[in-house]
mmCIF file of C-alpha atoms in Angstrom:
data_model
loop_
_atom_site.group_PDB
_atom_site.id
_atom_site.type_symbol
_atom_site.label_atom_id
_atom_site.label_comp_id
_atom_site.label_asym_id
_atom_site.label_seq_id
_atom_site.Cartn_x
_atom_site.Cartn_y
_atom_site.Cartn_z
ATOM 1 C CA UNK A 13 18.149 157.288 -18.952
ATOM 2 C CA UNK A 14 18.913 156.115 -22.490
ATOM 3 C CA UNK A 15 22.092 154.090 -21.657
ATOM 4 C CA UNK A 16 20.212 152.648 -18.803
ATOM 5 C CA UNK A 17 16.955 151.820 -20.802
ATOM 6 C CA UNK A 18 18.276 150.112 -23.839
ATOM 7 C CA UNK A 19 21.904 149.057 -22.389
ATOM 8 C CA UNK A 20 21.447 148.230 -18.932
ATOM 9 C CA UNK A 21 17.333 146.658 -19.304
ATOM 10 C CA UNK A 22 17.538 146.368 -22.985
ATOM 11 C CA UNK A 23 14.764 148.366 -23.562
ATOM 12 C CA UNK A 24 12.663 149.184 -26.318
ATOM 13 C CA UNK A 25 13.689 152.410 -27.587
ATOM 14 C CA UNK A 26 9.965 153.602 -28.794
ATOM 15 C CA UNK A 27 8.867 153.221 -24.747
ATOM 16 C CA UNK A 28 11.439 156.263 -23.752
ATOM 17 C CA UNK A 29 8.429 158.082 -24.723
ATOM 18 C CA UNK A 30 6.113 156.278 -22.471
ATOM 19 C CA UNK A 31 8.328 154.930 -19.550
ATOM 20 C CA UNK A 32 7.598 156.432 -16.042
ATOM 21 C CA UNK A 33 11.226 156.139 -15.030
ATOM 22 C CA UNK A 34 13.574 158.412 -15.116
ATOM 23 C CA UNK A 35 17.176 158.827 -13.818
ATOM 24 C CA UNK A 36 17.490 161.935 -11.605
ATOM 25 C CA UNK A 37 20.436 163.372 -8.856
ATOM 26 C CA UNK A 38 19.419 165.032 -6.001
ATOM 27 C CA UNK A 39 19.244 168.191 -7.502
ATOM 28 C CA UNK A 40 17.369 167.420 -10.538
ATOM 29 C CA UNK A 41 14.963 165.576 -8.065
ATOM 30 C CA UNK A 42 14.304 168.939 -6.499
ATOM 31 C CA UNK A 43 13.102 170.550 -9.888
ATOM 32 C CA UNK A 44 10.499 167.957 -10.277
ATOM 33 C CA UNK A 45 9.235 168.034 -6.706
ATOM 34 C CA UNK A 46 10.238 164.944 -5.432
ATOM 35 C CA UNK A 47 13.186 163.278 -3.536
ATOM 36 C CA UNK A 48 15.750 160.545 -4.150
ATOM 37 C CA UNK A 49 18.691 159.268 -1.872
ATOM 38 C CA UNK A 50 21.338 159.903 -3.960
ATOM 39 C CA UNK A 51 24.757 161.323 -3.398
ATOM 40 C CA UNK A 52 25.371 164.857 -4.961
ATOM 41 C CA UNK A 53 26.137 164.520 -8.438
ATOM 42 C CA UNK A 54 24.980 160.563 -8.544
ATOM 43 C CA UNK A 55 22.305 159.036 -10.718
ATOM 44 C CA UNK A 56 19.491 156.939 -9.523
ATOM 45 C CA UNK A 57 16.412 155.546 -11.438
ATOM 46 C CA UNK A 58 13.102 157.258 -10.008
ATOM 47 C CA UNK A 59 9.629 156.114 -11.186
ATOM 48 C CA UNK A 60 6.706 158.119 -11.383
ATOM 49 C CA UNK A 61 3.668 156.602 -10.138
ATOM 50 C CA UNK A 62 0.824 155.872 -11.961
ATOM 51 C CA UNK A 63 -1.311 158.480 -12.317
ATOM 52 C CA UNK A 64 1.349 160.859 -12.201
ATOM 53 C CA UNK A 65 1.484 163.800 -15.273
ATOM 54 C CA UNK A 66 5.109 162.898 -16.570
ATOM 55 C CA UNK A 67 5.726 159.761 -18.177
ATOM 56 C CA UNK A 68 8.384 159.372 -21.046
ATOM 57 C CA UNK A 69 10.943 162.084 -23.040
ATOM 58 C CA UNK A 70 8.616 164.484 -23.583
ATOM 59 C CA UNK A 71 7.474 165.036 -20.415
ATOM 60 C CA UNK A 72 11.389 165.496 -18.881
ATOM 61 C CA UNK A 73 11.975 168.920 -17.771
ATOM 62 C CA UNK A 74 15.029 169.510 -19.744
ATOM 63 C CA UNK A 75 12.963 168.732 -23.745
ATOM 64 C CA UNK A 76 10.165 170.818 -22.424
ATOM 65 C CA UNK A 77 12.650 173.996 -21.078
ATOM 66 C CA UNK A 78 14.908 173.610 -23.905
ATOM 67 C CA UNK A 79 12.228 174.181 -26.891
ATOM 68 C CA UNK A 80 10.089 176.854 -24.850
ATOM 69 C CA UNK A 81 10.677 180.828 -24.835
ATOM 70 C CA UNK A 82 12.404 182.460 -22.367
ATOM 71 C CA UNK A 83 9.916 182.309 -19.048
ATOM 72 C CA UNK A 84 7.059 180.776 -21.057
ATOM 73 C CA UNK A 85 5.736 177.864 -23.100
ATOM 74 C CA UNK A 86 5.627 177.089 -26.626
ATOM 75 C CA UNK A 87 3.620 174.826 -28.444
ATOM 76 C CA UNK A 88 4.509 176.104 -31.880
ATOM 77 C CA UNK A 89 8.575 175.274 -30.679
ATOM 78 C CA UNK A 90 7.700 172.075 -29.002
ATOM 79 C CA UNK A 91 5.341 170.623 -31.800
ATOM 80 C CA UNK A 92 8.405 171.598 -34.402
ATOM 81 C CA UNK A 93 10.800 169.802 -32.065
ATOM 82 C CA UNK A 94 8.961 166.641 -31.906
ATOM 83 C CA UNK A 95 8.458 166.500 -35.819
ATOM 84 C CA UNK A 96 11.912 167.771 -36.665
ATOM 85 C CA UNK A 97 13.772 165.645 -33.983
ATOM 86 C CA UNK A 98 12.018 162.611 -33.623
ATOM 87 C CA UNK A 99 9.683 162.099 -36.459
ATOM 88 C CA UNK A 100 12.603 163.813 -39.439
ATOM 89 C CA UNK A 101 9.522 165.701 -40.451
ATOM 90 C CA UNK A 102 10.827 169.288 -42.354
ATOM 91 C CA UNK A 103 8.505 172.348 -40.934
ATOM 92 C CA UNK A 104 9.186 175.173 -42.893
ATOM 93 C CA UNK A 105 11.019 178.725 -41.778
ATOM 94 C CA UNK A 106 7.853 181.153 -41.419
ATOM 95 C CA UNK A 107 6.892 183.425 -43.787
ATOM 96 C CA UNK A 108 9.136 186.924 -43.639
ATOM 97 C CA UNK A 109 7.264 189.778 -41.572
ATOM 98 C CA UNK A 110 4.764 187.612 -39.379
ATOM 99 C CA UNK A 111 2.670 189.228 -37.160
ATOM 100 C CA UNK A 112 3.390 188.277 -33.721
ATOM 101 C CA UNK A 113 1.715 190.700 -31.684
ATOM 102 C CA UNK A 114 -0.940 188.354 -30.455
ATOM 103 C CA UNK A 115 1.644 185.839 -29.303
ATOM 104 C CA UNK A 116 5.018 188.051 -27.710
ATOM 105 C CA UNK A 117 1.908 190.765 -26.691
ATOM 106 C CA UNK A 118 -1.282 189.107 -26.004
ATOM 107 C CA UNK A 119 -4.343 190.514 -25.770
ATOM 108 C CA UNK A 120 -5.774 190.037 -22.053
ATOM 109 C CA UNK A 121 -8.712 188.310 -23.316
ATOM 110 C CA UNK A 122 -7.208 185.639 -24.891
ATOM 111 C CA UNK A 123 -5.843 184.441 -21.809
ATOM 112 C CA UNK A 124 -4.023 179.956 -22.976
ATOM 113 C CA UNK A 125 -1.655 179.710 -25.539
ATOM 114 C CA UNK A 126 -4.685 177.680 -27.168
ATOM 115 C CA UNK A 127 -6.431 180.543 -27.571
ATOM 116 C CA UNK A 128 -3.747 183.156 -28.768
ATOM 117 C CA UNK A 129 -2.490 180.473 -31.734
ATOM 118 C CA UNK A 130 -6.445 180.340 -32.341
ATOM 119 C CA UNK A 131 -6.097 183.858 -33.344
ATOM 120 C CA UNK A 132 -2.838 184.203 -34.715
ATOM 121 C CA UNK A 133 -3.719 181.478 -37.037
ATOM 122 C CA UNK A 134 -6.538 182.849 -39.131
ATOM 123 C CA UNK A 135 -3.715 184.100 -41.011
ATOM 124 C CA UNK A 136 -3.832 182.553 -44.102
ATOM 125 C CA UNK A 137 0.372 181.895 -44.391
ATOM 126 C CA UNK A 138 0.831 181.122 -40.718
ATOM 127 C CA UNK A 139 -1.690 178.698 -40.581
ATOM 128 C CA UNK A 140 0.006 175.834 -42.905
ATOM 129 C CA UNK A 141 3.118 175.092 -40.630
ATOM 130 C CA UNK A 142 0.847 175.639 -36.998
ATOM 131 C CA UNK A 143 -0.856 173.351 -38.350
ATOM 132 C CA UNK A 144 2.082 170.899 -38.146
ATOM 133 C CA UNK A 145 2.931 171.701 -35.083
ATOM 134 C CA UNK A 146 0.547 173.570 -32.741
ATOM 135 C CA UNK A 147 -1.999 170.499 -32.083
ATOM 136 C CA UNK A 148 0.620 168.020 -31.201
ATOM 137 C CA UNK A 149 2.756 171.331 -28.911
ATOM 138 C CA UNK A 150 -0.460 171.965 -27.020
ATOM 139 C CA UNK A 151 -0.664 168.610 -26.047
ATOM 140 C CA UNK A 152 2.516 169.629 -23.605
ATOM 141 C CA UNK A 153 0.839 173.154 -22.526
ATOM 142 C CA UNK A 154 0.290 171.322 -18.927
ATOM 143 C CA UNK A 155 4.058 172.032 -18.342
ATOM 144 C CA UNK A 156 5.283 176.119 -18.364
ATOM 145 C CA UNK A 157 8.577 177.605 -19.916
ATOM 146 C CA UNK A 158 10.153 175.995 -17.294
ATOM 147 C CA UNK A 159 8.916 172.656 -17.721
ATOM 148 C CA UNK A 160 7.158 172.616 -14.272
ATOM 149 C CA UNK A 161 3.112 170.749 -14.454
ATOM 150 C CA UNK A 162 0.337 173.242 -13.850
ATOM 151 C CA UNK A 163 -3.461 172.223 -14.258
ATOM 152 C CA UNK A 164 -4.309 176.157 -15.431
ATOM 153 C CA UNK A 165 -2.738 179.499 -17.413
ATOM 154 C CA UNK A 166 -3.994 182.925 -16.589
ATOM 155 C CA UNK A 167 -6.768 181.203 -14.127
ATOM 156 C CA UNK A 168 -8.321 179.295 -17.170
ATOM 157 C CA UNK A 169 -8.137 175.419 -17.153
ATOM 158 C CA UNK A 170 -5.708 174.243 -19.838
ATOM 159 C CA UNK A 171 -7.311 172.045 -22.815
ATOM 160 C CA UNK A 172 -3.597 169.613 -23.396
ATOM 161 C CA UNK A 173 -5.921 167.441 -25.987
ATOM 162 C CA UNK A 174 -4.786 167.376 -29.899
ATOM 163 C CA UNK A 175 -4.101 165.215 -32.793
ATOM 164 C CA UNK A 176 -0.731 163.517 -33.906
ATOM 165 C CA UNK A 177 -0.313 162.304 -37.667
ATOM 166 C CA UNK A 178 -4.771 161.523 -37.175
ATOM 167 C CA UNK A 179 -4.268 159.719 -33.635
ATOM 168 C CA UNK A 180 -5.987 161.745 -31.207
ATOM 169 C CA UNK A 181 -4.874 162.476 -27.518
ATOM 170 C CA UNK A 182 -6.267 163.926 -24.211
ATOM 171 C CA UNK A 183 -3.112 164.818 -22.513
ATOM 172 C CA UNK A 184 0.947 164.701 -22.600
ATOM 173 C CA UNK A 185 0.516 160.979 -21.351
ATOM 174 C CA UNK A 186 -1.486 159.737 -24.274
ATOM 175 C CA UNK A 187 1.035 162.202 -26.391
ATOM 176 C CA UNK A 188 3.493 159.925 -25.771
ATOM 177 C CA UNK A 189 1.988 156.843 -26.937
ATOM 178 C CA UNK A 190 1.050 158.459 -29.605
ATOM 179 C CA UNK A 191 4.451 159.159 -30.387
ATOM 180 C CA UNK A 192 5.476 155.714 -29.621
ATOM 181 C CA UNK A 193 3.374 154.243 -32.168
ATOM 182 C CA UNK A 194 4.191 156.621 -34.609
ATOM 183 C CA UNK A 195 5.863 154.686 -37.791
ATOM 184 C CA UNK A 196 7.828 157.413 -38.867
ATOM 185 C CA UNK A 197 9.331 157.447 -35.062
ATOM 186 C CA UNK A 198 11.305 153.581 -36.218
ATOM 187 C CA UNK A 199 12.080 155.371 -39.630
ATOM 188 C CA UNK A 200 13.719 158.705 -37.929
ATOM 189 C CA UNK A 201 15.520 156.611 -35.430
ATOM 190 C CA UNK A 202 16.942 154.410 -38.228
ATOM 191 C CA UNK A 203 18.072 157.305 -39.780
ATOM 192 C CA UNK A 204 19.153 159.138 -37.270
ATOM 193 C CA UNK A 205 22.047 156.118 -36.053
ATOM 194 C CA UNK A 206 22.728 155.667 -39.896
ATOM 195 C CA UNK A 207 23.841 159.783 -39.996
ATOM 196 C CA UNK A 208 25.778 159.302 -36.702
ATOM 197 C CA UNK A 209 27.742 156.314 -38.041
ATOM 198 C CA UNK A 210 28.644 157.354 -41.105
#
């Protein structure tokens, strides 16, 4: 996707967070639910249409997988990803002895990730770095561990709204754009290509 967005199109490389195509093999086709004709192991661009709940990076099965826990989603580990990776934004190591009952064993009432990190973050020295993270992380709660869309958790709708850097958004979608208009996005990416070519 990258060599094909800025090498191939020349591409702007802020809009890999908001582009609806992707470059998928027939496999990786059959993750996201739809279809390409492809050989096996060949790459072909796919667009999603409009409308549809993936559009850019973030939204690509294989960021959301990578930074969740094993067979479920996290916000806290995608929010720290985005400002770590893309925006060179330092979240600190938690605090030793956290308490993360509500989170690896949550209470049946609290039944979204939204409402668990509610909880968990009335403590006082957890509550600095979710704050970094968590609203821009919940904004991708519409995909699971797995990185496959759903429109609910536990039977409750999921609330993907949240707040970038003071930019709100409503959904992964606007997340994105968000993202892409983010100034410390040009400044990471700058420094990012200056580290690899040194």
């Amino acid at each position: 996707l990258v060599i094909d967005h800025l090498v191939n199109r020349q591409g702007d490389y802020r809009d890999l967070f908001t582009t609806r195509r992707t470059m998928l093999t027939t496999d990786l086709a059959g993750v996201y639910g739809v279809s390409v004709d492809a050989g096996p192991s060949e790459w072909v661009p796919y667009d999603f249409p409009a409308g549809d709940q993936r559009a850019g990076f973030l939204t690509q099965v294989g960021f959301l997988a990578q930074h969740s826990h094993p067979g479920r989603s996290s916000p806290t580990r995608r929010g720290m990803a985005l400002r770590e990776i893309m925006l060179c934004q330092h979240v600190p190591d938690p605090p030793p002895n956290v308490d993360f009952s509500l989170i690896e064993d949550p209470d049946a009432n609290l039944r979204t990730a939204r409402e668990r990190l509610d909880v968990h973050n009335t403590d006082r020295t957890c509550r600095g770095c979710h704050a970094i993270t968590d609203p821009i992380g919940l904004g991708l709660e519409n995909f699971d561990g797995a990185g496959q869309f759903r429109a609910r958790e536990n039977g409750v709708p999921i609330d993907p709204s949240g707040t970038l850097d003071r930019v709100d958004f409503a959904d992964a979608i606007e997340l994105g754009e968000a993202v892409r208009d983010n100034p410390a996005l040009t400044a990471c990416f700058a420094e990012r290509v200056y580290t690899v070519g040194v």
